[in-house]
mmCIF file of C-alpha atoms in Angstrom:
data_model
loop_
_atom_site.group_PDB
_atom_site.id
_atom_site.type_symbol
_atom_site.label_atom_id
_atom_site.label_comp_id
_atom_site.label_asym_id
_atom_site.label_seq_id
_atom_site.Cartn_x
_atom_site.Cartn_y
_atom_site.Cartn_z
ATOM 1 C CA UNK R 1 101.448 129.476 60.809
ATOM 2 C CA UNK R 2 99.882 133.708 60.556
ATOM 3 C CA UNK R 3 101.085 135.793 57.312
ATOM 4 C CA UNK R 4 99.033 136.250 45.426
ATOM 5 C CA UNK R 5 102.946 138.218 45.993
ATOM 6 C CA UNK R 6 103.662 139.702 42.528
ATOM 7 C CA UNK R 7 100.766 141.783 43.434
ATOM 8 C CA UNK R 8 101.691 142.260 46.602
ATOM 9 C CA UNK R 9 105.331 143.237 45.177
ATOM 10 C CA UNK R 10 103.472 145.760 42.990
ATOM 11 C CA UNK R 11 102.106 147.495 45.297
ATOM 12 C CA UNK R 12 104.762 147.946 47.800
ATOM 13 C CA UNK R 13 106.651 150.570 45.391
ATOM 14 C CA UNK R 14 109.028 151.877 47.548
ATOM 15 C CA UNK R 15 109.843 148.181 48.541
ATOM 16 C CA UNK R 16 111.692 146.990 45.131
ATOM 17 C CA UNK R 17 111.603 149.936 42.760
ATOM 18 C CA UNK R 18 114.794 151.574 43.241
ATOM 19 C CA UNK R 19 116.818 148.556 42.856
ATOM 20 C CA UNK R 20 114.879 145.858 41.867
ATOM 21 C CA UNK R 21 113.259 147.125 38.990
ATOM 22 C CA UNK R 22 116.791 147.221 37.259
ATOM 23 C CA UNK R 23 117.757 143.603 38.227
ATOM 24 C CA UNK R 24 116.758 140.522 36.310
ATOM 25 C CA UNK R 25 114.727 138.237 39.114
ATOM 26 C CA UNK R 26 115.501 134.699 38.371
ATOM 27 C CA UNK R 27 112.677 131.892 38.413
ATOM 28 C CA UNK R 28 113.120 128.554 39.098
ATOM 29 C CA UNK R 29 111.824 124.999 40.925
ATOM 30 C CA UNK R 30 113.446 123.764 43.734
ATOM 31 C CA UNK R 31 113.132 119.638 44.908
ATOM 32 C CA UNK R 32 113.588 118.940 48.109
ATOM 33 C CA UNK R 33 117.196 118.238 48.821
ATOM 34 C CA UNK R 34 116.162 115.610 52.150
ATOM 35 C CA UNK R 35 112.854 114.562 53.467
ATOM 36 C CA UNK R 36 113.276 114.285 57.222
ATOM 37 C CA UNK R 37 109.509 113.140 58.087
ATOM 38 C CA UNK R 38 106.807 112.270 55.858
ATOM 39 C CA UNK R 39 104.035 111.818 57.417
ATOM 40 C CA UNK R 40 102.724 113.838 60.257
ATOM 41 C CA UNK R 41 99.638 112.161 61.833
ATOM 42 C CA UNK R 42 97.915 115.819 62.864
ATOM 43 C CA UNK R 43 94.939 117.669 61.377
ATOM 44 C CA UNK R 44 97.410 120.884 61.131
ATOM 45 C CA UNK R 45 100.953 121.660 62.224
ATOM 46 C CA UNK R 46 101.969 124.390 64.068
ATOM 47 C CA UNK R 47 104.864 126.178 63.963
ATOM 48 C CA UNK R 48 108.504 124.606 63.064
ATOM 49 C CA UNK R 49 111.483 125.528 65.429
ATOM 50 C CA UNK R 50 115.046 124.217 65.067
ATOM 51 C CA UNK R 51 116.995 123.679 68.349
ATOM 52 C CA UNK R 52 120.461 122.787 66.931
ATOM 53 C CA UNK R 53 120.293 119.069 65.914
ATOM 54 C CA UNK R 54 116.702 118.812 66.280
ATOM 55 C CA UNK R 55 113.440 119.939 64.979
ATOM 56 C CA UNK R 56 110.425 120.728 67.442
ATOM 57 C CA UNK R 57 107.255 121.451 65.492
ATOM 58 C CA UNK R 58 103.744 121.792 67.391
ATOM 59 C CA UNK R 59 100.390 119.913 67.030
ATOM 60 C CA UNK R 60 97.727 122.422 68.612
ATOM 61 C CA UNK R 61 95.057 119.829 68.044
ATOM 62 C CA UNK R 62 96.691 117.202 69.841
ATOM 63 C CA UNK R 63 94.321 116.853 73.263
ATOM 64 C CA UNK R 64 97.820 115.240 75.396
ATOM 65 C CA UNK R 65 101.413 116.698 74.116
ATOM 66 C CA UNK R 66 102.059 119.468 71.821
ATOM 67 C CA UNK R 67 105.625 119.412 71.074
ATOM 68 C CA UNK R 68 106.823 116.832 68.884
ATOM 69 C CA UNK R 69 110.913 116.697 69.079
ATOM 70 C CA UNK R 70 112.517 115.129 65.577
ATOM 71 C CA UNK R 71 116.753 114.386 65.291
ATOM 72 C CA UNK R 72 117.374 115.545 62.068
ATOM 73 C CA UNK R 73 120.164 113.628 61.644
ATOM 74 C CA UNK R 74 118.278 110.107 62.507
ATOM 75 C CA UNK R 75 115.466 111.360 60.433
ATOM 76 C CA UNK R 76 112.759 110.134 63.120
ATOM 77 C CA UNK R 77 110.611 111.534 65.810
ATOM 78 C CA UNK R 78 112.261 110.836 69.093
ATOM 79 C CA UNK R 79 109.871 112.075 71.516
ATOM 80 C CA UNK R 80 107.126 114.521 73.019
ATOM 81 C CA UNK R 81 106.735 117.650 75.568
ATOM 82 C CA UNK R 82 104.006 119.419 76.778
ATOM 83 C CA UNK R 83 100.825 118.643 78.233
ATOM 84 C CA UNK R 84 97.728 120.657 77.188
ATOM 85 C CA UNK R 85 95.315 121.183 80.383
ATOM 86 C CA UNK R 86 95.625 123.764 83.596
ATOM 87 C CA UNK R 87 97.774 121.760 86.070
ATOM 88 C CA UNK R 88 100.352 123.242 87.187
ATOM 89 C CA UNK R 89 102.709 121.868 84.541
ATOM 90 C CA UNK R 90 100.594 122.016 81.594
ATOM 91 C CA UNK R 91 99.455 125.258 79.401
ATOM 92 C CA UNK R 92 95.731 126.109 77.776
ATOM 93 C CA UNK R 93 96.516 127.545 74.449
ATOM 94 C CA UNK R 94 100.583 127.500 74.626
ATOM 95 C CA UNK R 95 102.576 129.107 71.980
ATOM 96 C CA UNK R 96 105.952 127.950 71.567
ATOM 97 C CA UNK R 97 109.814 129.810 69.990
ATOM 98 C CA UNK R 98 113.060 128.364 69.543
ATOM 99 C CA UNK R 99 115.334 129.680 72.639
ATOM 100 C CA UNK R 100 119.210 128.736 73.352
ATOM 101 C CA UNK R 101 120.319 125.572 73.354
ATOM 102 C CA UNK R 102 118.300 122.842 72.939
ATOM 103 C CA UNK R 103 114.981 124.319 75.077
ATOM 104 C CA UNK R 104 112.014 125.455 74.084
ATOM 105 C CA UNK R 105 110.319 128.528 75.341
ATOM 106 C CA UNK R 106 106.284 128.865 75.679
ATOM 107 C CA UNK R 107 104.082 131.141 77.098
ATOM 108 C CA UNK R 108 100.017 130.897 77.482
ATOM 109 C CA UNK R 109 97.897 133.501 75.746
ATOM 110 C CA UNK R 110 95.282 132.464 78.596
ATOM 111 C CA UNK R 111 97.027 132.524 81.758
ATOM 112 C CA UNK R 112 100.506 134.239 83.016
ATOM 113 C CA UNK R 113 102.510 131.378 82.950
ATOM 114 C CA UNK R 114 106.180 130.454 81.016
ATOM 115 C CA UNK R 115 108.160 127.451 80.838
ATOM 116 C CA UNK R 116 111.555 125.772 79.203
ATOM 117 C CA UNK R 117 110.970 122.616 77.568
ATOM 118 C CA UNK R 118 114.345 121.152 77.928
ATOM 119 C CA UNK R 119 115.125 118.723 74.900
ATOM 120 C CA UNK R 120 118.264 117.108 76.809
ATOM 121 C CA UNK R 121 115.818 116.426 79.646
ATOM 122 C CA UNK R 122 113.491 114.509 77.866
ATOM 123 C CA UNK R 123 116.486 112.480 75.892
ATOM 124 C CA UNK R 124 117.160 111.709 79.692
ATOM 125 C CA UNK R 125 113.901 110.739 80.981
ATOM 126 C CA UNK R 126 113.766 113.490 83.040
ATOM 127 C CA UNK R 127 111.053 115.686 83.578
ATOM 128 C CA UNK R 128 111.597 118.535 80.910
ATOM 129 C CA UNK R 129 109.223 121.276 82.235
ATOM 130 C CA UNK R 130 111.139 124.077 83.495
ATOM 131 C CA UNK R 131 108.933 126.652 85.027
ATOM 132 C CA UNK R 132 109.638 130.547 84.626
ATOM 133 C CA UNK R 133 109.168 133.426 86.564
ATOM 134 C CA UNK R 134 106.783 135.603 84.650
ATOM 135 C CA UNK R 135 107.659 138.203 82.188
ATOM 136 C CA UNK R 136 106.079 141.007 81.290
ATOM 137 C CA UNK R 137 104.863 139.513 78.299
ATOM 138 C CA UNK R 138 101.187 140.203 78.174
ATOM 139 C CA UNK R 139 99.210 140.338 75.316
ATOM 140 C CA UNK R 140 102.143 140.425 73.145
ATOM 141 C CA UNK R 141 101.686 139.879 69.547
ATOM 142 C CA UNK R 142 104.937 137.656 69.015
ATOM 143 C CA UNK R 143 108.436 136.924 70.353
ATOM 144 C CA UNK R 144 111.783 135.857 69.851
ATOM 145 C CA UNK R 145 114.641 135.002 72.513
ATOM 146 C CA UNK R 146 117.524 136.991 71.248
ATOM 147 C CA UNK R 147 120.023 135.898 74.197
ATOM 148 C CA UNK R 148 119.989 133.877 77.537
ATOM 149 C CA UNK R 149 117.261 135.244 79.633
ATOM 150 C CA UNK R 150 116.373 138.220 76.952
ATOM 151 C CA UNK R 151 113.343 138.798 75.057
ATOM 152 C CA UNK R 152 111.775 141.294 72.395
ATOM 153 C CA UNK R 153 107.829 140.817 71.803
ATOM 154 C CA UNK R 154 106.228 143.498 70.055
ATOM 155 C CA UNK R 155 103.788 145.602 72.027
ATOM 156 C CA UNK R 156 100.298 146.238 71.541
ATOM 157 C CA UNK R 157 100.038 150.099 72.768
ATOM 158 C CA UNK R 158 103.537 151.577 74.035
ATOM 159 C CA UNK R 159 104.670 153.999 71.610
ATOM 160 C CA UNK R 160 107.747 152.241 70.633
ATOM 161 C CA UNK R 161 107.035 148.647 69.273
ATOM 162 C CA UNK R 162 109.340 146.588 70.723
ATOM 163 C CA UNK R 163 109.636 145.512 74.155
ATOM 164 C CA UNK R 164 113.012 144.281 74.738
ATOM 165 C CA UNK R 165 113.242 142.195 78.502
ATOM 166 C CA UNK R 166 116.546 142.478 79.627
ATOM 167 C CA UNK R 167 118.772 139.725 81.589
ATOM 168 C CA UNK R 168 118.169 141.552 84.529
ATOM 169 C CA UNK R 169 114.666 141.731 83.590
ATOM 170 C CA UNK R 170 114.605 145.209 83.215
ATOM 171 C CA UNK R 171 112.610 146.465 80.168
ATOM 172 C CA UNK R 172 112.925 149.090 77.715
ATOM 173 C CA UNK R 173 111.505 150.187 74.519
ATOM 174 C CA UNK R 174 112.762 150.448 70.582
ATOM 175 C CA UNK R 175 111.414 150.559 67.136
ATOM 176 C CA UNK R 176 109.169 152.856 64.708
ATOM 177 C CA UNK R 177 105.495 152.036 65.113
ATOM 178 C CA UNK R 178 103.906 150.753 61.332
ATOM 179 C CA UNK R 179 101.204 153.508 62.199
ATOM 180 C CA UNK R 180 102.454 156.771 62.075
ATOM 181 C CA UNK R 181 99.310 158.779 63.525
ATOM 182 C CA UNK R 182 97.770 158.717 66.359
ATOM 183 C CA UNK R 183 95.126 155.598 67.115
ATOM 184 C CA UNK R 184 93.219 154.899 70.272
ATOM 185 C CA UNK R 185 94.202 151.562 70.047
ATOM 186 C CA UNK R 186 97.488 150.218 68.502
ATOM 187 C CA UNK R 187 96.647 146.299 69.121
ATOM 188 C CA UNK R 188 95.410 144.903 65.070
ATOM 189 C CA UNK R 189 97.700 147.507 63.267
ATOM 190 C CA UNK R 190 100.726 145.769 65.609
ATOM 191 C CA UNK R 191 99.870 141.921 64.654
ATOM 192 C CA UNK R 192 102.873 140.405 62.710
ATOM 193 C CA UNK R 193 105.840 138.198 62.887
ATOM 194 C CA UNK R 194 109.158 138.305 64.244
ATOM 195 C CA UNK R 195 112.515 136.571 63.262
ATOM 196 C CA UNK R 196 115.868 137.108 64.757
ATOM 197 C CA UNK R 197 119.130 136.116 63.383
ATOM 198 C CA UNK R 198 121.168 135.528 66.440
ATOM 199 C CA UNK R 199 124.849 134.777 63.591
ATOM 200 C CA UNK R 200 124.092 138.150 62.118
ATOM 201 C CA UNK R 201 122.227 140.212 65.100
ATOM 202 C CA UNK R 202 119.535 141.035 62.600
ATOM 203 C CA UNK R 203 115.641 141.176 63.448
ATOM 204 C CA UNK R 204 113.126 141.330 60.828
ATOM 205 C CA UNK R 205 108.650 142.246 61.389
ATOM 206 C CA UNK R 206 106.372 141.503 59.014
ATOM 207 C CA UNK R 207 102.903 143.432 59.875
ATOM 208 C CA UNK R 208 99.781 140.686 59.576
ATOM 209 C CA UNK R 209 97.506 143.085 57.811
ATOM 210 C CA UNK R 210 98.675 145.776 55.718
ATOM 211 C CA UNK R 211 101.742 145.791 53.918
ATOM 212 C CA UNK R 212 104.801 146.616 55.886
ATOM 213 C CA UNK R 213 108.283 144.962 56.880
ATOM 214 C CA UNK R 214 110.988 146.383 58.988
ATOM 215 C CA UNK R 215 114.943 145.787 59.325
ATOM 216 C CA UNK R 216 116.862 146.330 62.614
ATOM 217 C CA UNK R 217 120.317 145.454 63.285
ATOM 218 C CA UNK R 218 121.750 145.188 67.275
ATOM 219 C CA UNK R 219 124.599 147.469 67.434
ATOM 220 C CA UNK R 220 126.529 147.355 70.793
ATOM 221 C CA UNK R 221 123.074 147.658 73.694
ATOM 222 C CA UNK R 222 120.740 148.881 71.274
ATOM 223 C CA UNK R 223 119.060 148.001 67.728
ATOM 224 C CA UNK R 224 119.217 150.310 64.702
ATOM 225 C CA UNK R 225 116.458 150.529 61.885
ATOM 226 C CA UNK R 226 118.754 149.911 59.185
ATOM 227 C CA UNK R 227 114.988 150.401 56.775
ATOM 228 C CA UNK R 228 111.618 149.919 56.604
ATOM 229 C CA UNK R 229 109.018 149.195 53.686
ATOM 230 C CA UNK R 230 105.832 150.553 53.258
ATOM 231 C CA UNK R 231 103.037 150.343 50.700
ATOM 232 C CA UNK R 232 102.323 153.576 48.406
ATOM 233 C CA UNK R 233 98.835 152.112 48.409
ATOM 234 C CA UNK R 234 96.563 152.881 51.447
ATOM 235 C CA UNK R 235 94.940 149.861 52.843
ATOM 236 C CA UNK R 236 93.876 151.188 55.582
ATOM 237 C CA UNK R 237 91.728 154.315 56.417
ATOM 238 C CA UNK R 238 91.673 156.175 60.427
ATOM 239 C CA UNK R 239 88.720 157.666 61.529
ATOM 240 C CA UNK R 240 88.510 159.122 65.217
ATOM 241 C CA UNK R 241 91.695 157.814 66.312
ATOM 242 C CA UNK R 242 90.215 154.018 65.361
ATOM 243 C CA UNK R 243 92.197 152.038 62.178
ATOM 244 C CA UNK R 244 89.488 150.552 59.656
ATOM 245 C CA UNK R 245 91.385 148.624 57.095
ATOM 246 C CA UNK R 246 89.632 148.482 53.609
ATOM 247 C CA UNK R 247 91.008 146.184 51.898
ATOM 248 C CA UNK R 248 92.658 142.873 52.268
ATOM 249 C CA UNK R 249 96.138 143.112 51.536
ATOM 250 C CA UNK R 250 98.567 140.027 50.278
ATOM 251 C CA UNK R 251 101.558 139.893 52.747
ATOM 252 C CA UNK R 252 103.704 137.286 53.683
ATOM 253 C CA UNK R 253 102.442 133.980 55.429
ATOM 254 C CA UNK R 254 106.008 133.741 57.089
ATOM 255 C CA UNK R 255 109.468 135.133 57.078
ATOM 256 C CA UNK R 256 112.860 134.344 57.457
ATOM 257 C CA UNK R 257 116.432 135.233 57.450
ATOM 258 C CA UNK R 258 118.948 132.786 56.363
ATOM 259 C CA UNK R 259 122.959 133.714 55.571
ATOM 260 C CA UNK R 260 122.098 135.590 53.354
ATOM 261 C CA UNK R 261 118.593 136.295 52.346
ATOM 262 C CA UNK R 262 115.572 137.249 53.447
ATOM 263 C CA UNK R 263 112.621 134.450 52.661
ATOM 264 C CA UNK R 264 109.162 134.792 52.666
ATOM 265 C CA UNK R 265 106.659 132.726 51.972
ATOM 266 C CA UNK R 266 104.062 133.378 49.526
ATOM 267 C CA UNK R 267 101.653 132.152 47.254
ATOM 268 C CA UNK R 268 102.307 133.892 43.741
ATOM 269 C CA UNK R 269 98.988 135.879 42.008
ATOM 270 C CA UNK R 270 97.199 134.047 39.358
ATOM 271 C CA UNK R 271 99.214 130.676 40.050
ATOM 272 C CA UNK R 272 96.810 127.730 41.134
ATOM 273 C CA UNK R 273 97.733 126.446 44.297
ATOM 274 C CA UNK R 274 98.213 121.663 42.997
ATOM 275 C CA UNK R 275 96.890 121.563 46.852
ATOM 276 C CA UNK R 276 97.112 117.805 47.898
ATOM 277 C CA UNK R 277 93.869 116.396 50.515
ATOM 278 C CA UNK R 278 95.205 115.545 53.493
ATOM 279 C CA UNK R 279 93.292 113.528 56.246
ATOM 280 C CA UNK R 280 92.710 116.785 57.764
ATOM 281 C CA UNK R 281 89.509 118.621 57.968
ATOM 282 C CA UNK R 282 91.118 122.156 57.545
ATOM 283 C CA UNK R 283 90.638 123.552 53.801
ATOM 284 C CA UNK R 284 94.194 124.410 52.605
ATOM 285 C CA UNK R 285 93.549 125.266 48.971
ATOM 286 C CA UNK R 286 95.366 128.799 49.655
ATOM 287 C CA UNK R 287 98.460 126.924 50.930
ATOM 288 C CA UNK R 288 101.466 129.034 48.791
ATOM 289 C CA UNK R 289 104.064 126.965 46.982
ATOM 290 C CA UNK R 290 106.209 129.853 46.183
ATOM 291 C CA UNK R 291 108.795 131.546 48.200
ATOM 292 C CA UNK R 292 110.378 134.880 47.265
ATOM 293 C CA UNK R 293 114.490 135.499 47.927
ATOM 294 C CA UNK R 294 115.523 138.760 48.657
ATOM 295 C CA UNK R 295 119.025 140.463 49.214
ATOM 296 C CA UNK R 296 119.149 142.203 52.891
ATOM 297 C CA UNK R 297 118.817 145.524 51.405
ATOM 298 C CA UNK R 298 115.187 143.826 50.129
ATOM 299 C CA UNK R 299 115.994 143.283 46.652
ATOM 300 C CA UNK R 300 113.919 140.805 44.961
ATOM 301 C CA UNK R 301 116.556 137.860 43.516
ATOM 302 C CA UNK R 302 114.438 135.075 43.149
ATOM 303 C CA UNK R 303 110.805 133.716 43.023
ATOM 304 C CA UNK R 304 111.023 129.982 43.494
ATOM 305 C CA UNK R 305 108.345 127.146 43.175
ATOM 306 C CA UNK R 306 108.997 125.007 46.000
ATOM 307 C CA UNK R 307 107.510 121.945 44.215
ATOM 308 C CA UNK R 308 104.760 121.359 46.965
ATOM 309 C CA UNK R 309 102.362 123.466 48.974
ATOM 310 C CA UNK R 310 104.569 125.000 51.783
ATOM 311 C CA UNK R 311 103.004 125.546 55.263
ATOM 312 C CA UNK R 312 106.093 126.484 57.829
ATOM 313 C CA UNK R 313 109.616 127.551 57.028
ATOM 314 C CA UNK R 314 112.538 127.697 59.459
ATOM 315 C CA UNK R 315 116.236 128.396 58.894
ATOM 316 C CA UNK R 316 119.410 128.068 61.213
ATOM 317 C CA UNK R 317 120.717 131.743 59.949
ATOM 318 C CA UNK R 318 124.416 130.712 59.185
ATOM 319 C CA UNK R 319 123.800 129.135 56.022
ATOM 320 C CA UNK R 320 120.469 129.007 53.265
ATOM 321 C CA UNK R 321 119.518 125.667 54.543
ATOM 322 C CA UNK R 322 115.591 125.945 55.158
ATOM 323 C CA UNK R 323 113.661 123.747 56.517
ATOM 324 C CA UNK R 324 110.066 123.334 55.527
ATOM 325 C CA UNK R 325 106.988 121.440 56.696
ATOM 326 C CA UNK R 326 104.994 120.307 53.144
ATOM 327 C CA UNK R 327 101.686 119.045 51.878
ATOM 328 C CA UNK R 328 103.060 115.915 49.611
ATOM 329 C CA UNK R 329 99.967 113.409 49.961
ATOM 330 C CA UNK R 330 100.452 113.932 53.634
ATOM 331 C CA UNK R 331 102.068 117.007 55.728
ATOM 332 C CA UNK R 332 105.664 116.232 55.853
ATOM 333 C CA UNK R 333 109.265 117.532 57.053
ATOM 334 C CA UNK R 334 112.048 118.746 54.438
ATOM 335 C CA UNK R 335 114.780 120.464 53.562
ATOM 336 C CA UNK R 336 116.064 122.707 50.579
ATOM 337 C CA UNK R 337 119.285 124.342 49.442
ATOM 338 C CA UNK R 338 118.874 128.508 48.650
#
């Protein structure tokens, strides 16, 4: 849902030059290897989020529930969570993330509130809302549940960007800021997306608007940059202690880590999107049907047409299953083999 990529690759220099520039990238298409939906009566999906046996993915224009829950082995939707309004069980503008076990986690970005939506509940007919005791979660820019009870959002002015909420809900800081100087305000040059591997303790950022990604690894109580990636071309100009970026850079719509690569999703330069109309009223000619495979030292392996516009991807992280939600006459759930 936030983040054309051979130029993109170009410029980030220090991202594949060393290595590779020597290495033959291999090209290929990809069919999907199992459709699990197709059809998904909404004007746009939101994001995709696996919980085990089932796929959650949210419709932010739906005016009653939000989270639609899919068993991925029955290929069918089995049910819905999460009432849009501001009772005390419902959420304004929620934004849900895959958490452990088969619950969802969402937090407003209009009002302090945070909730479980449990998926065993709702197969029981039992009220699924679990309410939370706040965490310290303002205006974060995104965040991932790494354990029971723990968090890490990135943060929009501490020095360090990671905010990592502890079981005991104690809080501490980690991570290299993507802007080295000094800035009155850290809050656009911090928007990006975050992925955790929980089988390989890995967590990956992608910054939204210049070119930048980021590798830690959790070692024992703490995470370790293994490397970072940054542009040799400035995109960006600071004036005053104030960013001004100055020109749009290409960076990835999403990104995940599977068993063993890191995915992104991008829509290649000079490659005409075969967009298909949906019933929708949003224009997604600049949907990407391309997704580029990398090693975890960030070494481009593969650029591969995904044989459809590609809107979401989502991954397990113990094997290069993906799952994807696709524009094929209508949006729709599937699956492909890395």
């Amino acid at each position: 849902m936030k983040k054309k990529f051979l130029l993109y690759s170009l410029c980030l220099l220090t991202f594949i030059a060393c290595k590779s520039g020597s290495t033959e990238i291999e090209r290929l298409t990809l069919s999907p290897s199992s459709t699990i939906l197709d059809s998904l009566f909404t004007q746009l999906p939101g994001s995709l989020i696996l919980c085990n046996n089932y796929l959650v993915w949210e419709d932010p224009f739906n005016p009653n529930y939000f989270l639609h829950v899919v068993d991925i082995n029955a290929k069918k939707e089995i049910g819905t969570m999460g009432l849009i309004g501001r009772g005390p069980k419902e959420f304004i503008t929620p934004l849900s993330i895959s958490s452990i076990g088969n619950k969802i986690f969402t937090y407003d970005l209009n009002q302090n509130k945070q909730a479980y939506y449990s998926i065993d509940s709702m197969l029981a007919n039992k009220d699924p809302f679990i309410l939370l005791p706040p965490l310290p979660i303002e205006d974060c820019l995104d965040i991932v549940q790494i354990a029971e009870g723990e968090f890490i959002s990135t943060h929009p002015q501490n020095e360090q960007l990671f905010q990592w909420i502890h079981q005991d809900s104690t809080v501490s800081f980690f991570g290299k800021s993507p802007i080295k100087e000094k800035l009155k305000d850290y809050y656009n040059s911090r928007q990006g997306t975050l992925f955790y591997n929980p089988y390989n303790q890995k967590l990956i950022y992608s910054a939204s608007l210049f070119p930048y990604i980021a590798l830690y690894e959790k070692e024992g109580n703490n995470f370790q940059l293994k490397w970072e990636k940054v542009s040799s071309k400035n995109f960006y100009e600071i004036k005053n202690g104030n960013i001004h970026f100055i020109e749009e850079a290409q960076v990835p719509h999403e990104i995940i880590l599977t068993k063993d690569y890191i995915i992104t999703l991008e829509k290649e330069e000079n490659t005409p999107t075969p967009t298909k109309r949906t019933a929708g009223i949003r224009d997604l000619s600049q949907v990407p049907n391309t997704i580029f495979v990398y090693d975890y030292d960030f070494n481009l392996k593969k650029i591969i047409d995904m044989g459809m516009p590609i809107l979401r991807i989502e991954t397990k992280g113990n094997s290069n299953t993906i799952y994807a939600v696709g524009i094929d006459l209508d949006f729709c759930i599937v699956t492909y083999e890395i």
